[in-house]
PDB file of C-alpha atoms in Angstrom:
ATOM      1  CA  MET A 106       0.019  -0.204   0.120  1.00  0.00           C
ATOM      2  CA  ALA A 107       1.999   2.842  -1.183  1.00  0.00           C
ATOM      3  CA  ALA A 108       1.406   6.612   1.005  1.00  0.00           C
ATOM      4  CA  PRO A 109      -0.062   8.908  -1.638  1.00  0.00           C
ATOM      5  CA  THR A 110       1.890  12.431  -1.950  1.00  0.00           C
ATOM      6  CA  ASN A 111      -1.170  14.157  -1.715  1.00  0.00           C
ATOM      7  CA  PRO A 112      -2.176  14.493   1.507  1.00  0.00           C
ATOM      8  CA  ARG A 113      -5.881  14.571   0.287  1.00  0.00           C
ATOM      9  CA  GLU A 114      -5.703  11.388  -0.912  1.00  0.00           C
ATOM     10  CA  LEU A 115      -6.090   8.001   0.928  1.00  0.00           C
ATOM     11  CA  ALA A 116      -4.058   5.135   1.159  1.00  0.00           C
ATOM     12  CA  HIS A 117      -6.007   1.915  -0.069  1.00  0.00           C
ATOM     13  CA  PRO A 118      -4.784  -1.391  -0.245  1.00  0.00           C
ATOM     14  CA  THR A 119      -4.549  -2.488  -4.234  1.00  0.00           C
ATOM     15  CA  ARG A 120      -7.476  -5.660  -4.851  1.00  0.00           C
ATOM     16  CA  ALA A 121      -4.407  -7.814  -5.244  1.00  0.00           C
ATOM     17  CA  GLU A 122      -2.877  -6.432  -1.676  1.00  0.00           C
ATOM     18  CA  ILE A 123      -6.102  -7.446   0.210  1.00  0.00           C
ATOM     19  CA  ARG A 124      -5.890  -9.808   2.777  1.00  0.00           C
ATOM     20  CA  LEU A 125      -8.432 -12.334   3.939  1.00  0.00           C
ATOM     21  CA  GLU A 126      -6.902 -12.387   7.351  1.00  0.00           C
ATOM     22  CA  ALA A 127      -7.223  -8.203   7.777  1.00  0.00           C
ATOM     23  CA  VAL A 128     -10.638  -8.862   6.539  1.00  0.00           C
ATOM     24  CA  LEU A 129     -11.651 -10.372   9.189  1.00  0.00           C
ATOM     25  CA  HIS A 130      -9.756  -8.385  12.243  1.00  0.00           C
ATOM     26  CA  ALA A 131     -11.224  -5.559  10.922  1.00  0.00           C
ATOM     27  CA  LEU A 132     -14.760  -7.179  10.941  1.00  0.00           C
ATOM     28  CA  SER A 133     -13.948  -8.720  14.281  1.00  0.00           C
ATOM     29  CA  ASP A 134     -15.001  -5.432  16.100  1.00  0.00           C
ATOM     30  CA  PRO A 135     -18.430  -4.342  17.218  1.00  0.00           C
ATOM     31  CA  GLN A 136     -18.454  -1.102  16.283  1.00  0.00           C
ATOM     32  CA  ARG A 137     -16.660  -1.879  12.999  1.00  0.00           C
ATOM     33  CA  LEU A 138     -19.228  -4.387  11.937  1.00  0.00           C
ATOM     34  CA  ARG A 139     -22.154  -2.016  12.508  1.00  0.00           C
ATOM     35  CA  ILE A 140     -20.461   0.788  10.655  1.00  0.00           C
ATOM     36  CA  VAL A 141     -20.321  -1.811   7.776  1.00  0.00           C
ATOM     37  CA  ARG A 142     -23.347  -2.492   8.105  1.00  0.00           C
ATOM     38  CA  GLU A 143     -24.885   1.081   8.084  1.00  0.00           C
ATOM     39  CA  VAL A 144     -22.584   1.358   4.981  1.00  0.00           C
ATOM     40  CA  ALA A 145     -23.904  -1.663   2.917  1.00  0.00           C
ATOM     41  CA  GLU A 146     -27.322  -0.482   3.280  1.00  0.00           C
ATOM     42  CA  MET A 147     -26.925   2.765   1.403  1.00  0.00           C
ATOM     43  CA  GLU A 148     -25.153   0.796  -1.283  1.00  0.00           C
ATOM     44  CA  GLY A 149     -24.205   1.856  -4.207  1.00  0.00           C
ATOM     45  CA  GLU A 150     -24.275   5.595  -2.010  1.00  0.00           C
ATOM     46  CA  GLU A 151     -21.084   6.811  -0.638  1.00  0.00           C
ATOM     47  CA  ILE A 152     -21.923   7.331   3.174  1.00  0.00           C
ATOM     48  CA  ALA A 153     -19.764  10.474   5.277  1.00  0.00           C
ATOM     49  CA  CYS A 154     -18.200   9.183   8.870  1.00  0.00           C
ATOM     50  CA  SER A 155     -20.320  11.765  10.056  1.00  0.00           C
ATOM     51  CA  ARG A 156     -23.694   9.939   9.005  1.00  0.00           C
ATOM     52  CA  VAL A 157     -22.957   6.732  10.648  1.00  0.00           C
ATOM     53  CA  GLY A 158     -24.708   6.561  13.575  1.00  0.00           C
ATOM     54  CA  LEU A 159     -21.841   5.729  16.147  1.00  0.00           C
ATOM     55  CA  PRO A 160     -21.916   6.547  20.717  1.00  0.00           C
ATOM     56  CA  VAL A 161     -18.133   6.933  20.041  1.00  0.00           C
ATOM     57  CA  SER A 162     -15.775  10.545  20.098  1.00  0.00           C
ATOM     58  CA  LYS A 163     -14.365  11.727  16.260  1.00  0.00           C
ATOM     59  CA  SER A 164     -11.075   9.914  16.965  1.00  0.00           C
ATOM     60  CA  THR A 165     -12.725   6.187  17.702  1.00  0.00           C
ATOM     61  CA  LEU A 166     -14.895   6.787  14.752  1.00  0.00           C
ATOM     62  CA  THR A 167     -11.210   7.898  12.344  1.00  0.00           C
ATOM     63  CA  HIS A 168      -9.892   5.051  13.480  1.00  0.00           C
ATOM     64  CA  HIS A 169     -12.009   2.609  12.846  1.00  0.00           C
ATOM     65  CA  PHE A 170     -12.404   3.790   9.305  1.00  0.00           C
ATOM     66  CA  ARG A 171      -8.550   4.057   8.885  1.00  0.00           C
ATOM     67  CA  VAL A 172      -8.950   0.136  10.098  1.00  0.00           C
ATOM     68  CA  LEU A 173     -11.932  -0.765   7.194  1.00  0.00           C
ATOM     69  CA  ARG A 174     -10.037   1.386   3.926  1.00  0.00           C
ATOM     70  CA  GLU A 175      -6.340   0.070   5.380  1.00  0.00           C
ATOM     71  CA  SER A 176      -7.693  -3.605   5.384  1.00  0.00           C
ATOM     72  CA  GLY A 177      -9.606  -3.171   2.021  1.00  0.00           C
ATOM     73  CA  VAL A 178     -13.330  -3.224   3.435  1.00  0.00           C
ATOM     74  CA  LEU A 179     -13.801   0.615   2.607  1.00  0.00           C
ATOM     75  CA  GLN A 180     -13.001   2.894   0.120  1.00  0.00           C
ATOM     76  CA  GLN A 181     -12.276   6.534   1.623  1.00  0.00           C
ATOM     77  CA  VAL A 182     -12.448   9.912  -0.388  1.00  0.00           C
ATOM     78  CA  TYR A 183     -12.676  13.144   0.709  1.00  0.00           C
ATOM     79  CA  ARG A 184     -15.427  15.746  -1.060  1.00  0.00           C
ATOM     80  CA  GLY A 185     -14.926  19.261   0.578  1.00  0.00           C
ATOM     81  CA  THR A 186     -14.334  18.352   4.105  1.00  0.00           C
ATOM     82  CA  ALA A 187     -15.691  15.303   4.192  1.00  0.00           C
ATOM     83  CA  LYS A 188     -14.861  11.951   3.927  1.00  0.00           C
ATOM     84  CA  MET A 189     -17.110   9.540   2.385  1.00  0.00           C
ATOM     85  CA  ASN A 190     -17.162   6.062   2.514  1.00  0.00           C
ATOM     86  CA  ARG A 191     -18.391   3.545   0.414  1.00  0.00           C
ATOM     87  CA  LEU A 192     -17.724  -0.568   0.247  1.00  0.00           C
ATOM     88  CA  ARG A 193     -15.255  -2.385  -1.729  1.00  0.00           C
ATOM     89  CA  ARG A 194     -18.237  -5.296  -3.120  1.00  0.00           C
ATOM     90  CA  GLU A 195     -16.351  -5.346  -6.187  1.00  0.00           C
ATOM     91  CA  ASP A 196     -12.899  -6.382  -5.483  1.00  0.00           C
ATOM     92  CA  LEU A 197     -14.422  -8.227  -1.632  1.00  0.00           C
ATOM     93  CA  ASP A 198     -16.239 -10.742  -4.158  1.00  0.00           C
ATOM     94  CA  ALA A 199     -13.846 -10.942  -6.857  1.00  0.00           C
ATOM     95  CA  LEU A 200     -11.324 -11.969  -4.270  1.00  0.00           C
ATOM     96  CA  PHE A 201     -13.612 -13.924  -1.566  1.00  0.00           C
ATOM     97  CA  PRO A 202     -17.260 -15.292  -3.330  1.00  0.00           C
ATOM     98  CA  GLY A 203     -19.680 -14.954  -0.934  1.00  0.00           C
ATOM     99  CA  LEU A 204     -17.856 -13.701   2.306  1.00  0.00           C
ATOM    100  CA  LEU A 205     -19.251 -10.523   2.576  1.00  0.00           C
ATOM    101  CA  ASP A 206     -22.696 -11.308   2.496  1.00  0.00           C
ATOM    102  CA  GLY A 207     -22.197 -14.095   4.969  1.00  0.00           C
ATOM    103  CA  VAL A 208     -20.781 -11.377   7.407  1.00  0.00           C
ATOM    104  CA  LEU A 209     -23.640  -9.153   6.595  1.00  0.00           C
ATOM    105  CA  ARG A 210     -25.885 -12.068   6.907  1.00  0.00           C
ATOM    106  CA  ALA A 211     -24.765 -13.208  10.439  1.00  0.00           C
ATOM    107  CA  ALA A 212     -24.710  -9.606  11.758  1.00  0.00           C
ATOM    108  CA  GLU A 213     -27.724  -9.374  11.068  1.00  0.00           C
ATOM    109  CA  ALA A 214     -29.360 -12.924  12.664  1.00  0.00           C
ATOM    110  CA  GLN A 215     -26.798 -11.646  15.471  1.00  0.00           C
ATOM    111  CA  ALA A 216     -28.659  -8.429  15.989  1.00  0.00           C
ATOM    112  CA  VAL A 217     -32.029 -10.122  16.013  1.00  0.00           C
ATOM    113  CA  ARG A 218     -30.811 -12.732  17.994  1.00  0.00           C
ATOM    114  CA  CYS A 219     -29.911 -10.587  20.816  1.00  0.00           C
ATOM    115  CA  ALA A 220     -32.353  -7.535  20.083  1.00  0.00           C
ATOM    116  CA  PRO A 221     -33.535  -6.947  23.871  1.00  0.00           C
TER     117      PRO A 221
ATOM    118  CA  MET B 162     -18.774 -19.459  29.602  1.00  0.00           C
ATOM    119  CA  ALA B 163     -18.571 -20.958  33.066  1.00  0.00           C
ATOM    120  CA  ALA B 164     -15.379 -21.803  34.388  1.00  0.00           C
ATOM    121  CA  PRO B 165     -15.641 -25.960  34.839  1.00  0.00           C
ATOM    122  CA  THR B 166     -14.396 -27.139  37.910  1.00  0.00           C
ATOM    123  CA  ASN B 167     -13.089 -30.370  36.653  1.00  0.00           C
ATOM    124  CA  PRO B 168      -9.441 -29.042  35.339  1.00  0.00           C
ATOM    125  CA  ARG B 169      -9.700 -31.651  32.425  1.00  0.00           C
ATOM    126  CA  GLU B 170     -13.422 -30.227  31.516  1.00  0.00           C
ATOM    127  CA  LEU B 171     -12.077 -27.342  29.237  1.00  0.00           C
ATOM    128  CA  ALA B 172     -14.103 -23.961  29.412  1.00  0.00           C
ATOM    129  CA  HIS B 173     -16.806 -23.470  26.154  1.00  0.00           C
ATOM    130  CA  PRO B 174     -19.054 -21.053  25.343  1.00  0.00           C
ATOM    131  CA  THR B 175     -22.766 -22.631  25.376  1.00  0.00           C
ATOM    132  CA  ARG B 176     -24.550 -22.266  21.279  1.00  0.00           C
ATOM    133  CA  ALA B 177     -26.354 -18.760  22.452  1.00  0.00           C
ATOM    134  CA  GLU B 178     -22.861 -17.550  24.365  1.00  0.00           C
ATOM    135  CA  ILE B 179     -20.868 -17.677  20.687  1.00  0.00           C
ATOM    136  CA  ARG B 180     -20.787 -13.955  19.109  1.00  0.00           C
ATOM    137  CA  LEU B 181     -19.960 -12.939  15.762  1.00  0.00           C
ATOM    138  CA  GLU B 182     -16.984 -10.772  16.334  1.00  0.00           C
ATOM    139  CA  ALA B 183     -15.078 -13.272  18.198  1.00  0.00           C
ATOM    140  CA  VAL B 184     -15.579 -16.076  15.634  1.00  0.00           C
ATOM    141  CA  LEU B 185     -14.086 -13.167  13.180  1.00  0.00           C
ATOM    142  CA  HIS B 186     -11.358 -11.782  15.765  1.00  0.00           C
ATOM    143  CA  ALA B 187     -10.494 -16.345  16.134  1.00  0.00           C
ATOM    144  CA  LEU B 188     -10.599 -16.596  11.855  1.00  0.00           C
ATOM    145  CA  SER B 189      -8.598 -13.379  11.810  1.00  0.00           C
ATOM    146  CA  ASP B 190      -5.312 -14.856  12.485  1.00  0.00           C
ATOM    147  CA  PRO B 191      -3.296 -16.454   9.680  1.00  0.00           C
ATOM    148  CA  GLN B 192      -2.027 -19.088  12.216  1.00  0.00           C
ATOM    149  CA  ARG B 193      -5.849 -20.154  13.348  1.00  0.00           C
ATOM    150  CA  LEU B 194      -7.193 -19.718   9.940  1.00  0.00           C
ATOM    151  CA  ARG B 195      -4.252 -22.716   8.689  1.00  0.00           C
ATOM    152  CA  ILE B 196      -5.511 -24.731  11.637  1.00  0.00           C
ATOM    153  CA  VAL B 197      -9.214 -24.034  11.463  1.00  0.00           C
ATOM    154  CA  ARG B 198      -8.609 -25.325   7.272  1.00  0.00           C
ATOM    155  CA  GLU B 199      -6.974 -28.517   8.755  1.00  0.00           C
ATOM    156  CA  VAL B 200      -9.300 -29.336  11.154  1.00  0.00           C
ATOM    157  CA  ALA B 201     -11.965 -28.649   9.329  1.00  0.00           C
ATOM    158  CA  GLU B 202     -10.565 -30.554   6.230  1.00  0.00           C
ATOM    159  CA  MET B 203     -10.418 -33.573   8.384  1.00  0.00           C
ATOM    160  CA  GLU B 204     -14.409 -32.859   9.505  1.00  0.00           C
ATOM    161  CA  GLY B 205     -16.060 -35.161  10.829  1.00  0.00           C
ATOM    162  CA  GLU B 206     -13.035 -36.973  12.528  1.00  0.00           C
ATOM    163  CA  GLU B 207     -11.019 -35.567  16.472  1.00  0.00           C
ATOM    164  CA  ILE B 208      -7.880 -34.319  15.076  1.00  0.00           C
ATOM    165  CA  ALA B 209      -4.980 -33.640  18.122  1.00  0.00           C
ATOM    166  CA  CYS B 210      -3.460 -30.283  18.431  1.00  0.00           C
ATOM    167  CA  SER B 211       0.199 -32.405  18.042  1.00  0.00           C
ATOM    168  CA  ARG B 212      -1.482 -33.168  14.746  1.00  0.00           C
ATOM    169  CA  VAL B 213      -1.608 -29.490  13.177  1.00  0.00           C
ATOM    170  CA  GLY B 214       1.435 -28.749  11.454  1.00  0.00           C
ATOM    171  CA  LEU B 215       2.520 -25.488  12.277  1.00  0.00           C
ATOM    172  CA  PRO B 216       5.889 -24.109  12.721  1.00  0.00           C
ATOM    173  CA  VAL B 217       5.329 -22.725  15.699  1.00  0.00           C
ATOM    174  CA  SER B 218       5.935 -23.409  19.543  1.00  0.00           C
ATOM    175  CA  LYS B 219       3.810 -25.807  21.700  1.00  0.00           C
ATOM    176  CA  SER B 220       2.674 -23.098  23.647  1.00  0.00           C
ATOM    177  CA  THR B 221       1.896 -20.854  20.773  1.00  0.00           C
ATOM    178  CA  LEU B 222      -0.202 -23.396  19.649  1.00  0.00           C
ATOM    179  CA  THR B 223      -1.793 -24.092  23.069  1.00  0.00           C
ATOM    180  CA  HIS B 224      -2.807 -19.712  22.523  1.00  0.00           C
ATOM    181  CA  HIS B 225      -4.213 -20.495  19.385  1.00  0.00           C
ATOM    182  CA  PHE B 226      -5.966 -23.344  20.429  1.00  0.00           C
ATOM    183  CA  ARG B 227      -7.419 -21.769  23.184  1.00  0.00           C
ATOM    184  CA  VAL B 228      -8.843 -18.595  21.291  1.00  0.00           C
ATOM    185  CA  LEU B 229     -10.748 -20.963  19.189  1.00  0.00           C
ATOM    186  CA  ARG B 230     -11.948 -23.078  21.921  1.00  0.00           C
ATOM    187  CA  GLU B 231     -13.010 -19.909  24.067  1.00  0.00           C
ATOM    188  CA  SER B 232     -14.929 -17.938  20.973  1.00  0.00           C
ATOM    189  CA  GLY B 233     -16.770 -21.336  19.608  1.00  0.00           C
ATOM    190  CA  VAL B 234     -14.844 -22.504  16.729  1.00  0.00           C
ATOM    191  CA  LEU B 235     -13.439 -25.172  18.250  1.00  0.00           C
ATOM    192  CA  GLN B 236     -14.661 -28.260  20.610  1.00  0.00           C
ATOM    193  CA  GLN B 237     -11.828 -29.423  22.767  1.00  0.00           C
ATOM    194  CA  VAL B 238     -11.977 -32.318  24.762  1.00  0.00           C
ATOM    195  CA  TYR B 239      -9.027 -34.564  26.648  1.00  0.00           C
ATOM    196  CA  ARG B 240      -8.304 -38.601  25.518  1.00  0.00           C
ATOM    197  CA  GLY B 241      -5.993 -39.366  27.341  1.00  0.00           C
ATOM    198  CA  THR B 242      -3.446 -36.990  27.639  1.00  0.00           C
ATOM    199  CA  ALA B 243      -3.945 -35.429  24.337  1.00  0.00           C
ATOM    200  CA  LYS B 244      -6.240 -32.911  23.375  1.00  0.00           C
ATOM    201  CA  MET B 245      -8.452 -33.909  20.854  1.00  0.00           C
ATOM    202  CA  ASN B 246     -10.843 -30.561  18.538  1.00  0.00           C
ATOM    203  CA  ARG B 247     -13.448 -31.193  16.018  1.00  0.00           C
ATOM    204  CA  LEU B 248     -15.046 -27.922  14.446  1.00  0.00           C
ATOM    205  CA  ARG B 249     -18.407 -26.486  16.102  1.00  0.00           C
ATOM    206  CA  ARG B 250     -19.739 -26.878  12.333  1.00  0.00           C
ATOM    207  CA  GLU B 251     -23.507 -27.471  13.324  1.00  0.00           C
ATOM    208  CA  ASP B 252     -23.312 -24.570  16.151  1.00  0.00           C
ATOM    209  CA  LEU B 253     -21.938 -22.394  13.768  1.00  0.00           C
ATOM    210  CA  ASP B 254     -24.592 -22.757  10.725  1.00  0.00           C
ATOM    211  CA  ALA B 255     -27.288 -22.794  13.194  1.00  0.00           C
ATOM    212  CA  LEU B 256     -26.212 -19.058  14.342  1.00  0.00           C
ATOM    213  CA  PHE B 257     -24.455 -17.969  11.098  1.00  0.00           C
ATOM    214  CA  PRO B 258     -25.603 -19.817   7.972  1.00  0.00           C
ATOM    215  CA  GLY B 259     -22.892 -19.626   5.469  1.00  0.00           C
ATOM    216  CA  LEU B 260     -20.282 -17.774   7.605  1.00  0.00           C
ATOM    217  CA  LEU B 261     -17.823 -21.002   7.959  1.00  0.00           C
ATOM    218  CA  ASP B 262     -18.510 -22.458   4.407  1.00  0.00           C
ATOM    219  CA  GLY B 263     -17.699 -18.383   3.016  1.00  0.00           C
ATOM    220  CA  VAL B 264     -14.342 -18.603   5.221  1.00  0.00           C
ATOM    221  CA  LEU B 265     -12.945 -21.488   4.356  1.00  0.00           C
ATOM    222  CA  ARG B 266     -13.893 -21.119   0.779  1.00  0.00           C
ATOM    223  CA  ALA B 267     -12.058 -17.232   0.846  1.00  0.00           C
ATOM    224  CA  ALA B 268      -8.953 -18.756   2.847  1.00  0.00           C
ATOM    225  CA  GLU B 269      -9.219 -21.326  -0.022  1.00  0.00           C
ATOM    226  CA  ALA B 270      -8.975 -18.668  -2.965  1.00  0.00           C
ATOM    227  CA  GLN B 271      -6.108 -16.600  -0.592  1.00  0.00           C
ATOM    228  CA  ALA B 272      -3.823 -19.724  -0.502  1.00  0.00           C
ATOM    229  CA  VAL B 273      -4.307 -20.421  -4.055  1.00  0.00           C
ATOM    230  CA  ARG B 274      -3.959 -16.741  -5.330  1.00  0.00           C
ATOM    231  CA  CYS B 275      -0.728 -16.176  -3.099  1.00  0.00           C
ATOM    232  CA  ALA B 276       0.592 -19.516  -3.532  1.00  0.00           C
ATOM    233  CA  PRO B 277       4.378 -19.181  -4.963  1.00  0.00           C
TER     234      PRO B 277
END
């Protein structure tokens, strides 16, 4: 993952650099899993980090988005002052067919099972 | 996960206690992923920890098996002096249909892609 020279370009792994272990690690945190579910729900659209409704500090949120970007789960781009996010579904489905949907379905199943 | 009173009984989460995040975390380590692939290849049989061909110390191996057991991925039982392992496929498939197979297929795809 080459560091971009333009500070407004964010570092992403290429498709070939994405590792299953890093993707699973990124998804193994409850808050990051919730971010991914929210982004997946709006699939096809870009979502601002600030639109994700997590009760955490801005720096924690930034950290979680960075882990998701650096593992190859999310693509992030600046639009003005906002960082916009979308799922890298095409890359993930090409590398690991069915994995993303399997995790999203599992997260949904758990949310239903554990709902109060 | 109640601690067993018999030291030869190993603590396992019940099916209801298994959390997706813990399963994904357990699978997010390359060595643990390899253990799970090896156990999955012999599915239906119990496999001794010592049969898994990982170039790591015994204590590291024990640690990895413990993470896999405590997350609910593997069931471990003592048979004499050996700890025997099997996948908790029935529990995982019931909780998260398709997840385990999705991860195993993804690991296989990555192994093929990254083979020298």
